[in-house]
XYZ file of N, CA and C in Angstrom:
792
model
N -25.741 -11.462 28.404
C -24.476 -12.163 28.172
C -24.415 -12.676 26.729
N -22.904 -12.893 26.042
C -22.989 -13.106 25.148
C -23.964 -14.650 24.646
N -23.316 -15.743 25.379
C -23.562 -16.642 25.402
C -25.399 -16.882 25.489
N -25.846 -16.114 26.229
C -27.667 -16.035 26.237
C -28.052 -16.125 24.750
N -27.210 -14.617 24.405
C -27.799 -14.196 23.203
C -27.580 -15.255 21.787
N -26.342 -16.031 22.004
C -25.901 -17.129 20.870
C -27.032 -18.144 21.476
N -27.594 -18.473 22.349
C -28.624 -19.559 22.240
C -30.418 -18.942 21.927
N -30.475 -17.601 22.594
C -31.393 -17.493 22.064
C -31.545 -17.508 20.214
N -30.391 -16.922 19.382
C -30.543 -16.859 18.497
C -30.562 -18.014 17.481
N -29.971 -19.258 18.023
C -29.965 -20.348 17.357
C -32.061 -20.986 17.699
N -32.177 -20.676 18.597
C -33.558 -21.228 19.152
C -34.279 -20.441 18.108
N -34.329 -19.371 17.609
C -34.962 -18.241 17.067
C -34.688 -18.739 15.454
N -33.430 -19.245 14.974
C -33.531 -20.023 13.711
C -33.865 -21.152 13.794
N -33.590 -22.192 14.879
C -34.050 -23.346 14.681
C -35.747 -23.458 14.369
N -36.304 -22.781 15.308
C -38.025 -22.384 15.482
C -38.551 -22.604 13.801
N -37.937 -22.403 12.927
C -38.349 -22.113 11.639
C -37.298 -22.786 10.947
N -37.353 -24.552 10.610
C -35.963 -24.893 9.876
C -36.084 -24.342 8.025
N -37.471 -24.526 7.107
C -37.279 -23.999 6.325
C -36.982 -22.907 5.935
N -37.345 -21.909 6.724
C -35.761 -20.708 6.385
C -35.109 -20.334 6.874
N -34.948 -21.671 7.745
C -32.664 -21.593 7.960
C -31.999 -22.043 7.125
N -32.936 -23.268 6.068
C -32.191 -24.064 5.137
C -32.422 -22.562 4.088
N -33.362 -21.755 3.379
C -33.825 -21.245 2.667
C -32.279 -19.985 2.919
N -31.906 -19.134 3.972
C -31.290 -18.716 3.612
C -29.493 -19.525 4.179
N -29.997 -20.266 4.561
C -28.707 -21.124 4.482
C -28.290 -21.608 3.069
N -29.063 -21.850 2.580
C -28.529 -21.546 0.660
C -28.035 -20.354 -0.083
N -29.037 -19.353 0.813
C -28.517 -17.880 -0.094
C -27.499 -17.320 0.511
N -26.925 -17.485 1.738
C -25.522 -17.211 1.898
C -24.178 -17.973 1.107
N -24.620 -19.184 1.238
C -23.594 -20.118 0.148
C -23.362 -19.805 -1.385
N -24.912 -19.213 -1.840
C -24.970 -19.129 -2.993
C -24.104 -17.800 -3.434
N -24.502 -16.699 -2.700
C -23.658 -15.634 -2.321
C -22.247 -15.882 -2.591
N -21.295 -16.442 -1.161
C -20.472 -16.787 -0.811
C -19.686 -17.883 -2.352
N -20.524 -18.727 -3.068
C -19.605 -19.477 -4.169
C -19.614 -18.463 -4.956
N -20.793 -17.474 -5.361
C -20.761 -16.344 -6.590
C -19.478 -15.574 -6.437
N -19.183 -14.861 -5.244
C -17.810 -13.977 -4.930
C -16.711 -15.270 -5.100
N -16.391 -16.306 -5.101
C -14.971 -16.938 -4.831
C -14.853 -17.220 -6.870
N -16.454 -17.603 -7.305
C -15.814 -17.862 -8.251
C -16.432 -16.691 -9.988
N -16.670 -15.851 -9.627
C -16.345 -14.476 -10.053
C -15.045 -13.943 -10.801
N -14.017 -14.123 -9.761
C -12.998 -13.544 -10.013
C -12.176 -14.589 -11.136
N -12.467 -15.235 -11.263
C -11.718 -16.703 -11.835
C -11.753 -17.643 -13.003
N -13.481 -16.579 -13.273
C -14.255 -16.744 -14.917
C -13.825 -15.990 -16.002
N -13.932 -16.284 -17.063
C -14.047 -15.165 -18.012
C -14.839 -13.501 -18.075
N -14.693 -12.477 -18.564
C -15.540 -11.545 -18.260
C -17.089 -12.152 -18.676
N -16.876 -12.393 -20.207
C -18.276 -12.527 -20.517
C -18.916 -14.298 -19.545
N -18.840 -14.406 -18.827
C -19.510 -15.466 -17.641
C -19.723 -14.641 -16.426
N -18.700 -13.200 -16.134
C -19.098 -12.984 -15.115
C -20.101 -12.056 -15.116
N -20.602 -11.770 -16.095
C -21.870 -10.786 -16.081
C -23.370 -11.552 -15.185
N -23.614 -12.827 -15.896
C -25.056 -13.244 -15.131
C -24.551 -13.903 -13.695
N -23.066 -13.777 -13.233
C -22.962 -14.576 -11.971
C -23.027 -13.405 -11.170
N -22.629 -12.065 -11.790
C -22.269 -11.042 -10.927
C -24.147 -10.487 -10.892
N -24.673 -10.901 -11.901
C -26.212 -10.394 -11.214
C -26.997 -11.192 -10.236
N -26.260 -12.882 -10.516
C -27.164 -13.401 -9.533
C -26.546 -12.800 -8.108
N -25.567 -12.711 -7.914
C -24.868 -12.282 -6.498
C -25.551 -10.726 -6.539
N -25.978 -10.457 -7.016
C -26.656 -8.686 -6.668
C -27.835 -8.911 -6.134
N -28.531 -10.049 -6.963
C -30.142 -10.291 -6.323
C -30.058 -11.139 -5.054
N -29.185 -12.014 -4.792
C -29.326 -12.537 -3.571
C -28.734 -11.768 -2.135
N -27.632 -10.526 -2.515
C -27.380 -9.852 -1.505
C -28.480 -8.714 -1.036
N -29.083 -8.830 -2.325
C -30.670 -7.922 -1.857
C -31.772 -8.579 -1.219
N -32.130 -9.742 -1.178
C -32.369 -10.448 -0.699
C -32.392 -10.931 0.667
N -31.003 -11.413 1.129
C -29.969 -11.564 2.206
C -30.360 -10.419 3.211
N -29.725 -9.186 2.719
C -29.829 -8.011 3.760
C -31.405 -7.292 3.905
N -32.482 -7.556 2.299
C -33.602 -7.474 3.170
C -34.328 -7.911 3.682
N -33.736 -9.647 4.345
C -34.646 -10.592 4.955
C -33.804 -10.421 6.262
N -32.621 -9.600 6.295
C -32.083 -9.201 7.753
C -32.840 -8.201 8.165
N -33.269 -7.174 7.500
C -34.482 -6.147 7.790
C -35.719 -6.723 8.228
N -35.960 -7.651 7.885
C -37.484 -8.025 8.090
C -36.970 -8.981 9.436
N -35.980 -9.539 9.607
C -35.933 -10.129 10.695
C -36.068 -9.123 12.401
N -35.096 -7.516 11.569
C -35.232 -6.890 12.862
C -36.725 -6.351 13.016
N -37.372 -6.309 11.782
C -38.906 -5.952 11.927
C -39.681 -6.403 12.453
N -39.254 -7.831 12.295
C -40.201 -8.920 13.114
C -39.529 -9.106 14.810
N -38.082 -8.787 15.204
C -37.813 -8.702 16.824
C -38.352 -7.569 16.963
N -38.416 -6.129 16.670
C -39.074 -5.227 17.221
C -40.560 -6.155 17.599
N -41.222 -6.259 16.854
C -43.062 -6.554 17.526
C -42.474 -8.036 18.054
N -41.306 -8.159 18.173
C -41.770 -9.528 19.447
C -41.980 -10.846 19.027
N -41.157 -10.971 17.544
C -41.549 -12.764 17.067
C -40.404 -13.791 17.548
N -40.509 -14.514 17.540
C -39.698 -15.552 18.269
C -39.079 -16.347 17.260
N -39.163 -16.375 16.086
C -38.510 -17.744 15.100
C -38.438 -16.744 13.872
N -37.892 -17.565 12.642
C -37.503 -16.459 11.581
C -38.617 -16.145 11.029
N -38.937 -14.863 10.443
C -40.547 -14.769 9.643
C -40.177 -15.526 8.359
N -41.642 -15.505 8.042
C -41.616 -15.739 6.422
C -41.014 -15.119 5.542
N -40.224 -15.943 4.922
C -39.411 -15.153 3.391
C -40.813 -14.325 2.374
N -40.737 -13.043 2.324
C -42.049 -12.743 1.296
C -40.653 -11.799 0.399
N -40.535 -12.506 -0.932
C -39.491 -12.325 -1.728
C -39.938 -10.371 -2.005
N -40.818 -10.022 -2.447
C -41.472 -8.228 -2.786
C -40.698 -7.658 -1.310
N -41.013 -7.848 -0.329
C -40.621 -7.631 0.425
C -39.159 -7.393 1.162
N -38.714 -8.423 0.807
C -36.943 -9.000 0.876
C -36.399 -7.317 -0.029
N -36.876 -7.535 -1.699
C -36.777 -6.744 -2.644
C -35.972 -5.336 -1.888
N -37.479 -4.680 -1.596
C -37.604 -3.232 -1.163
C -36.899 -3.322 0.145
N -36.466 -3.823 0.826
C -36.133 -4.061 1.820
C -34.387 -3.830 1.411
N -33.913 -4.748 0.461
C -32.977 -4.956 0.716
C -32.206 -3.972 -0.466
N -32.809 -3.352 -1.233
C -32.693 -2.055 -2.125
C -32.041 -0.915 -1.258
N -33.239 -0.801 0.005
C -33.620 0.348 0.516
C -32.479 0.513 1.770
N -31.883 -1.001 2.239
C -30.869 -0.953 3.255
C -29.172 -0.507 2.496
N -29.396 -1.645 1.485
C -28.059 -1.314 0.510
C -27.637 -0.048 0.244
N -28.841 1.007 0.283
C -28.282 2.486 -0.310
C -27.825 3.399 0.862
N -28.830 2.678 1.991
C -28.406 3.119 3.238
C -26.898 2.632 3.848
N -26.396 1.526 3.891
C -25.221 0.944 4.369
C -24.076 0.886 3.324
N -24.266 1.760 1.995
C -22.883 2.362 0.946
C -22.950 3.555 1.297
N -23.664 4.328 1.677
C -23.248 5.727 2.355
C -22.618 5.749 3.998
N -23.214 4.918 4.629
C -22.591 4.451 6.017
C -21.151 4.464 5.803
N -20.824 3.524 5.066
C -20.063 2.888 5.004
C -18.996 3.312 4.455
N -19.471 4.343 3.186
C -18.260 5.011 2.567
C -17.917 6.437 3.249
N -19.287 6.829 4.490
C -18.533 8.410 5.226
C -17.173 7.670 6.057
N -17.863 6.142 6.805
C -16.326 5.115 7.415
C -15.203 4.991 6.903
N -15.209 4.732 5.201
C -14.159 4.259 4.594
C -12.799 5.826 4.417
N -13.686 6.854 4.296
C -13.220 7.893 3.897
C -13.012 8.258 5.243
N -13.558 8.003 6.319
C -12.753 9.077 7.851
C -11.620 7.549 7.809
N -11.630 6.356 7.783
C -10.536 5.519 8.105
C -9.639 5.731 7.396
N -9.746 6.061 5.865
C -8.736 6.388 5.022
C -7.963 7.478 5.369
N -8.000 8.547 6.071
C -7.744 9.894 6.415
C -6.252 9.574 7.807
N -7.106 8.708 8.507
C -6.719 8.156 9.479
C -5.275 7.567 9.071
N -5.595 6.361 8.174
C -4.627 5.434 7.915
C -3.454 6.498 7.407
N -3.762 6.937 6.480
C -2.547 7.712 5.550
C -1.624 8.692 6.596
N -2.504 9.141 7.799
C -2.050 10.467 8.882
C -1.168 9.769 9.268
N -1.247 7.982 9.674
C -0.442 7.300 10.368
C 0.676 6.499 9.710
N 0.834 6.133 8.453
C 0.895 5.759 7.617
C 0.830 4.127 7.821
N -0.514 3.107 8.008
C -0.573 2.544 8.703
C -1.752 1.984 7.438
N -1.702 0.543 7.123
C -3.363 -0.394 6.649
C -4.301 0.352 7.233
N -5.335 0.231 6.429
C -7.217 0.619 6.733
C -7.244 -0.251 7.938
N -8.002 0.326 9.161
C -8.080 -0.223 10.374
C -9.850 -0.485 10.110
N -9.951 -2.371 10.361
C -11.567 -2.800 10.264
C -12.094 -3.933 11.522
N -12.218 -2.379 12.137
C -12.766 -3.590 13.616
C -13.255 -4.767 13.288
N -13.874 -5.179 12.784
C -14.670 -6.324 12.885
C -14.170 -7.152 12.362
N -12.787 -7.173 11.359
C -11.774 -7.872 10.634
C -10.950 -8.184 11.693
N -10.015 -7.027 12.427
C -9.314 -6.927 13.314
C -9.635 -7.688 14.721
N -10.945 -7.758 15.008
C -11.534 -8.712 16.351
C -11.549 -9.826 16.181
N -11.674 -10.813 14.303
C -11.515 -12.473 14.214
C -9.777 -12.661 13.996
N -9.080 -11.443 13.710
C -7.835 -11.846 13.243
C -7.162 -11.587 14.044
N -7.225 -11.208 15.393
C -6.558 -10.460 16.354
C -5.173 -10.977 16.514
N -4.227 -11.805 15.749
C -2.915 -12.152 15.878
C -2.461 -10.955 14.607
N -3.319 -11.431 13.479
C -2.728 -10.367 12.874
C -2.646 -8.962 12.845
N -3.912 -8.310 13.721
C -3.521 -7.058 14.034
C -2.522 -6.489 15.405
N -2.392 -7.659 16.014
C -1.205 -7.550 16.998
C -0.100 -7.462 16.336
N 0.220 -7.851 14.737
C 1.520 -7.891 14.593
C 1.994 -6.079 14.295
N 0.686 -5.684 13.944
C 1.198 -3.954 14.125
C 1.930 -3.251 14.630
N 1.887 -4.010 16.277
C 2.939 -3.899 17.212
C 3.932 -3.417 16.976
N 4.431 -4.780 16.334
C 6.032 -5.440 16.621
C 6.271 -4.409 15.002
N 5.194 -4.182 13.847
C 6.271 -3.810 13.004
C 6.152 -2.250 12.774
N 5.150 -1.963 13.817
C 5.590 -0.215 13.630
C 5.853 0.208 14.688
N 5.685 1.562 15.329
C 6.052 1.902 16.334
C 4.667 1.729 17.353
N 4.836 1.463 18.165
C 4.049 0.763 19.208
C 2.927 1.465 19.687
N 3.484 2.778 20.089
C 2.669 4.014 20.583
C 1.473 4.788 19.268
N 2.247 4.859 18.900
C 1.155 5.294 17.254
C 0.792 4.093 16.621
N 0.808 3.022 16.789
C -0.191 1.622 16.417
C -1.085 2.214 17.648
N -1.090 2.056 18.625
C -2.414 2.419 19.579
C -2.801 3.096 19.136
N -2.474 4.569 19.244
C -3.061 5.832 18.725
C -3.880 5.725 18.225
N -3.813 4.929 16.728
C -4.145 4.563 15.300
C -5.286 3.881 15.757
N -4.913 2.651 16.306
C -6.028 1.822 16.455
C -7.484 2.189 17.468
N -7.233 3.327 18.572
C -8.227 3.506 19.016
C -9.035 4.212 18.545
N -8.153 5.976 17.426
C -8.449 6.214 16.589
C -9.571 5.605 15.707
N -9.390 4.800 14.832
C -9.631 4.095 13.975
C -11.259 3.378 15.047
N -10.347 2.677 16.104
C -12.084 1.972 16.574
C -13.409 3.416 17.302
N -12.842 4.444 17.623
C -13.383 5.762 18.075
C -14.704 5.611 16.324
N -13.696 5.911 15.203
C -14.581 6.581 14.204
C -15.586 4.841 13.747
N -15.177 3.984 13.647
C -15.820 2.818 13.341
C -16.991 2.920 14.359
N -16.885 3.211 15.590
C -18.127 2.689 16.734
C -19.264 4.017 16.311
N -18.983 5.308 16.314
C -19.462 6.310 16.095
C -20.481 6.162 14.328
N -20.054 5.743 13.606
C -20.475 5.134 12.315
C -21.372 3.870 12.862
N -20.734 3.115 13.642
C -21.704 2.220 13.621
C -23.281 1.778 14.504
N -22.824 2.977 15.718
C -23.619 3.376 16.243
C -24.758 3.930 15.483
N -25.042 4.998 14.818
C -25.786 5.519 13.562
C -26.496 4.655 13.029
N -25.572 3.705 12.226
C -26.285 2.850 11.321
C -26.980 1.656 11.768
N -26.380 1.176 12.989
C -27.868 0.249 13.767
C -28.690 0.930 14.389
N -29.007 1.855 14.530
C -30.213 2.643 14.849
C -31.039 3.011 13.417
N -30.272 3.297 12.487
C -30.534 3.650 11.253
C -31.656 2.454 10.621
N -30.559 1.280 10.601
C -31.528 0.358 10.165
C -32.705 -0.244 10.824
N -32.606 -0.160 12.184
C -33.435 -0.713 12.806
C -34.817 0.845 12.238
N -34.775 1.838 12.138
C -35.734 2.999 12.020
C -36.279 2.297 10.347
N -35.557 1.699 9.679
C -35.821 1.413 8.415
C -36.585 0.208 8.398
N -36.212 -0.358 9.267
C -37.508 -1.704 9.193
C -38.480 -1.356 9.986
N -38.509 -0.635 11.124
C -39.544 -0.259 11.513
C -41.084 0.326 10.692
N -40.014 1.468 9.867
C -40.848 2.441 9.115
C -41.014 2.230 7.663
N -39.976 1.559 7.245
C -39.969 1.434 6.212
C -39.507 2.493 5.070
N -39.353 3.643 5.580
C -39.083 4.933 5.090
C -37.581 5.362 4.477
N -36.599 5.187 3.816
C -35.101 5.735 3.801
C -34.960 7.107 4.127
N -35.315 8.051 4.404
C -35.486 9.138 4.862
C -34.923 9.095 5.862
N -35.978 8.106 6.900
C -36.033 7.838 8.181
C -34.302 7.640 9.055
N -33.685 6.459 8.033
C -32.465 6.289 8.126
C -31.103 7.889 8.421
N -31.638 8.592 7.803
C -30.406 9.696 7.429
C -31.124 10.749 8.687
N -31.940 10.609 9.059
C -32.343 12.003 9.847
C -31.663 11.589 11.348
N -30.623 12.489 11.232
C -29.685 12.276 12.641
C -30.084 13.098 13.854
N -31.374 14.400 13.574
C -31.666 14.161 14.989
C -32.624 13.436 15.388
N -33.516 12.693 15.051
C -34.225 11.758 15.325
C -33.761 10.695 15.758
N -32.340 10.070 14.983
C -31.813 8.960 15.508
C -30.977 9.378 16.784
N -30.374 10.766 17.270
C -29.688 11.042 18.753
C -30.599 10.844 19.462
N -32.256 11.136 19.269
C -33.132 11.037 19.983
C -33.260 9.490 20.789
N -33.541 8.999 19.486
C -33.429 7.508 19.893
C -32.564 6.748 21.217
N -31.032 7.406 20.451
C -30.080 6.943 21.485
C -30.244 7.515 22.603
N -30.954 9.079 22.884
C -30.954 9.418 23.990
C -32.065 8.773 25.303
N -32.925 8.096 24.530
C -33.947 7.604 24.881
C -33.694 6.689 25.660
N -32.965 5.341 24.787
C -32.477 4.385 25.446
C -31.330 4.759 26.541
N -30.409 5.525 26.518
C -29.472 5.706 27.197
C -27.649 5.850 26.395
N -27.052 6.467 26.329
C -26.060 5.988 25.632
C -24.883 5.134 26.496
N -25.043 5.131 27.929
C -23.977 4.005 28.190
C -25.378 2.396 27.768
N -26.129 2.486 28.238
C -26.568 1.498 27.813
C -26.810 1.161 26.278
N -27.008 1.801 25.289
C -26.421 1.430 24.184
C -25.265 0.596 23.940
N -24.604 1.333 24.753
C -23.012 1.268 24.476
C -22.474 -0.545 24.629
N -23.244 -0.293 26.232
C -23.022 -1.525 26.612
C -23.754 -3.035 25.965
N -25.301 -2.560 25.272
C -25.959 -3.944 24.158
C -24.894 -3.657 23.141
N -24.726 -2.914 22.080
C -23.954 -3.074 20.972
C -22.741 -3.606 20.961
N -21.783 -3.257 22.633
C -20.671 -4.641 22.761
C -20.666 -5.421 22.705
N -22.325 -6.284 23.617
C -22.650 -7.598 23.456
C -22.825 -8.306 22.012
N -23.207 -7.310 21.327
C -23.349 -8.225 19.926
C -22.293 -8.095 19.249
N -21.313 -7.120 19.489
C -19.943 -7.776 19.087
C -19.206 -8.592 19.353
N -18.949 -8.925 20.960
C -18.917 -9.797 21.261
C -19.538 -11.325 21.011
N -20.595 -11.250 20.964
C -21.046 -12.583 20.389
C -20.641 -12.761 18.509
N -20.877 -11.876 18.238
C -20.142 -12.174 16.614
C -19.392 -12.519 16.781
N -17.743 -11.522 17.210
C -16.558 -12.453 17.554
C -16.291 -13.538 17.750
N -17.090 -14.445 19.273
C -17.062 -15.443 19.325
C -17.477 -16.221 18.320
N -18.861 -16.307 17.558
C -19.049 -17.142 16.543
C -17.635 -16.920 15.231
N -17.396 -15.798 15.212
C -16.292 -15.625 13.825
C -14.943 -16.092 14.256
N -14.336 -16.664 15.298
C -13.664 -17.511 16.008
C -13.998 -18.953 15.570
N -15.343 -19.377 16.004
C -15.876 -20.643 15.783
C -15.467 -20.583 14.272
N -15.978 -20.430 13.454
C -15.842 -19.803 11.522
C -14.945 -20.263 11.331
N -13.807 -19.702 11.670
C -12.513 -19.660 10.996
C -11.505 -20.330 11.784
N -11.997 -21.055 12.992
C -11.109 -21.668 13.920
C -11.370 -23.029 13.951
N -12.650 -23.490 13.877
C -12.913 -24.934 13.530
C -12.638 -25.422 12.243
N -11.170 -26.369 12.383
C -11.190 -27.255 10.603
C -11.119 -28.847 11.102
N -12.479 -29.248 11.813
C -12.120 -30.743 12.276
C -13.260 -31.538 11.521
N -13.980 -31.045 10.671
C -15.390 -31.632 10.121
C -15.121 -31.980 8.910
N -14.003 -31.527 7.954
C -13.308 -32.155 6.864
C -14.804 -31.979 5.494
N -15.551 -32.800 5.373
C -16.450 -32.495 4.548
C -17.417 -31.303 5.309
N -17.370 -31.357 6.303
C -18.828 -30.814 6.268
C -18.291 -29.508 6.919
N -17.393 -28.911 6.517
C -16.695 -27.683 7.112
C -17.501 -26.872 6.228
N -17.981 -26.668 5.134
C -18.614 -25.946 4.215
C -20.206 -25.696 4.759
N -20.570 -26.834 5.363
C -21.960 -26.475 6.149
C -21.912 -26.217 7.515
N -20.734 -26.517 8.558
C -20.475 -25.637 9.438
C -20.218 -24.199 9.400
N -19.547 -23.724 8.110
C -19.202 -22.189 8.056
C -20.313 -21.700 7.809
N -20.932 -21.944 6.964
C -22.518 -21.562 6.379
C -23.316 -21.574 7.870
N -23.590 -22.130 8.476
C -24.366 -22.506 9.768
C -24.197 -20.866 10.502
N -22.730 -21.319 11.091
C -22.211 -20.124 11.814
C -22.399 -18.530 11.212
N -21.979 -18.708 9.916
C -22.152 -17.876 9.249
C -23.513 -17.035 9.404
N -24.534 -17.891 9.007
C -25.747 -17.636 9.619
C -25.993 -16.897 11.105
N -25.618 -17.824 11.481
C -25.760 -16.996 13.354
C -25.050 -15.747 13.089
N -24.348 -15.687 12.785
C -24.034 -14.032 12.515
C -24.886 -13.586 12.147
N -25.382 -13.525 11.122
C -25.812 -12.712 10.460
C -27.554 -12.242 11.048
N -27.973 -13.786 11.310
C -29.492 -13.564 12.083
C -28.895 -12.485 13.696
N -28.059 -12.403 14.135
C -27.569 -11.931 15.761
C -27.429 -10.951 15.677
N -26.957 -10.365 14.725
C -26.763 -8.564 14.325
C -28.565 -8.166 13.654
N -28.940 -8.703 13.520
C -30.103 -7.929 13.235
C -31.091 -8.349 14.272
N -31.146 -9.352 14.691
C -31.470 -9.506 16.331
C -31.640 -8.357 16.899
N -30.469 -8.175 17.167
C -29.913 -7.143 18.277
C -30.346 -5.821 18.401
N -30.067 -5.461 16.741
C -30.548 -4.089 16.246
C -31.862 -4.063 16.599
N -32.589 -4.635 16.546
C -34.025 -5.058 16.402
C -34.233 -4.611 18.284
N -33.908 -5.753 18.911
C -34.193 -5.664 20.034
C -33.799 -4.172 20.690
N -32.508 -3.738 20.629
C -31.986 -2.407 20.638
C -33.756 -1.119 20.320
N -33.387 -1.301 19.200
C -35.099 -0.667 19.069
C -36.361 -0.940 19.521
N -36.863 -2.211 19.818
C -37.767 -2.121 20.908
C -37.333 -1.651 22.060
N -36.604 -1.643 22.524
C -36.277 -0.880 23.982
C -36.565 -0.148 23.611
N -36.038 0.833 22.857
C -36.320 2.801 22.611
C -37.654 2.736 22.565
N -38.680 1.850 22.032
C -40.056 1.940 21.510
C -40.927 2.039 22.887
N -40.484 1.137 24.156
C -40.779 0.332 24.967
C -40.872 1.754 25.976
N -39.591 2.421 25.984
C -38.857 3.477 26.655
C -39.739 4.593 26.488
N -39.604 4.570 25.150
C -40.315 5.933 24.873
C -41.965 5.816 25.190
N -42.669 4.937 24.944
C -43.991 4.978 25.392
C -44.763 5.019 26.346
N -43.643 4.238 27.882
C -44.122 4.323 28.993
C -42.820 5.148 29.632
N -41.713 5.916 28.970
C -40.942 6.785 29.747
C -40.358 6.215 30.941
N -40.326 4.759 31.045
C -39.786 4.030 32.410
C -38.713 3.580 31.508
N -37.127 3.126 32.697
C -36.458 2.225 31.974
C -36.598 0.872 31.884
N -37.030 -0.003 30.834
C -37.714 -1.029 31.214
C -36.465 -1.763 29.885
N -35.625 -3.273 30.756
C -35.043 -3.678 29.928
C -35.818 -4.588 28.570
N -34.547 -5.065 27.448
C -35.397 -5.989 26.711
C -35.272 -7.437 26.792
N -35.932 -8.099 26.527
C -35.601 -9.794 26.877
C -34.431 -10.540 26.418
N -33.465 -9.721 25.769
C -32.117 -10.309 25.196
C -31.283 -9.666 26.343
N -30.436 -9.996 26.801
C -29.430 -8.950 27.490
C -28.047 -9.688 27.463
């Protein structure tokens, strides 16, 4: 259930408060670099736009090491080992701009066929008033079309790439990432309705937290460390997941039984 998985994962950051605070800074730090970027002079935005390069490398390869550490079974956040973070988060980045741009380019294809905005599930699931208004201002039947369209090629992409990454923290290898029959293997291993059915759950639980995000404004000062917080739980829950997702296959594949994983 979603709700399991939002408490196990807060238990799983709390377990370790110095690096919840540790990357509870580097999302903020992140997060002020992009707002105030755009708003500087060029020559200022050169060393802001590098610090925001090193901390998103950072960021996404201490999300790698987090699913590295749920595969073998750790319970609280690992240790930040910065070399590590590095290669980690180099090695995911090159992996998730190719993901991401075979997505951008089948959604783009999509959009223009329909003549319709880039359709972004995961935008579209916190804003869901505004992608309802699609509705009302195009034609009704081809807004569906579009949109299942559109969520068909997003799940299929994204399917891939959490298996992808989870093979990348495992192995450590980028190779590992792109070899698609190894990764059908995977999925075949685990099952693909059961895939189907963990990778909802962690959308689902994102959703709900990206609801919380952008729906709570009652903390007035401290709305900036509530978003950051939440923010967090995102971000630790998707690599959770991935993580756990892959111990099953590991679990599966070694004793060939279906044996669930301790998140569900």
């Amino acid at each position: 259930m979603p709700l399991k998985r939002l408490k196990y994962t807060f238990d799983y950051c709390k377990a370790n408060p110095i690096g919840f605070i540790i990357i509870l800074f580097l999302l903020g730090l992140q997060g002020f670099d992009n707002r105030v970027i755009h708003s500087m002079e060029i020559e200022y935005q050169i060393p802001l736009i590098i610090i925001s390069i090193i901390t998103t490398l950072l960021i996404y390869g201490y999300g790698l090491v987090i699913t590295k550490d749920t595969i073998r079974e750790g319970k609280k956040l690992p240790k930040i080992k910065i070399k590590e973070c590095f290669i980690f988060g180099i090695k995911s980045m090159i992996m998730i701009t190719i993901y991401t741009t075979i997505e951008a380019l089948a959604l783009l294809i999509i959009s223009l066929d329909f003549k319709l905005p880039e359709f972004q599930l995961k935008f579209a699931l916190s804003h869901i008033m505004e992608t309802m208004k699609l509705f009302y201002i195009h034609n009704p039947v081809a807004t569906l079309e579009f949109i299942i369209c559109s969520i068909i090629v997003t799940y299929v992409v994204a399917f891939f790439m959490e298996i992808s990454l989870a093979r990348l923290a495992d192995g450590g290898r980028l190779l590992d990432a792109f070899n698609l029959v190894s990764i059908k293997r995977c999925i075949d291993t685990i099952g693909w309705r059961h895939y189907t059915l963990d990778y909802t759950k962690i959308m689902l639980s994102i959703t709900i937290l990206a609801y919380l995000q952008y729906g709570i404004d009652h903390f007035k000062l401290m709305n900036g460390v509530v978003d950051l917080t939440i923010g967090l739980l995102i971000f630790v829950i998707e690599f959770i997941g991935i993580g756990a997702i892959y111990k099953d296959y590991k679990i599966r594949k070694e004793w060939k039984t279906p044996v669930e994983v301790e998140i569900e």
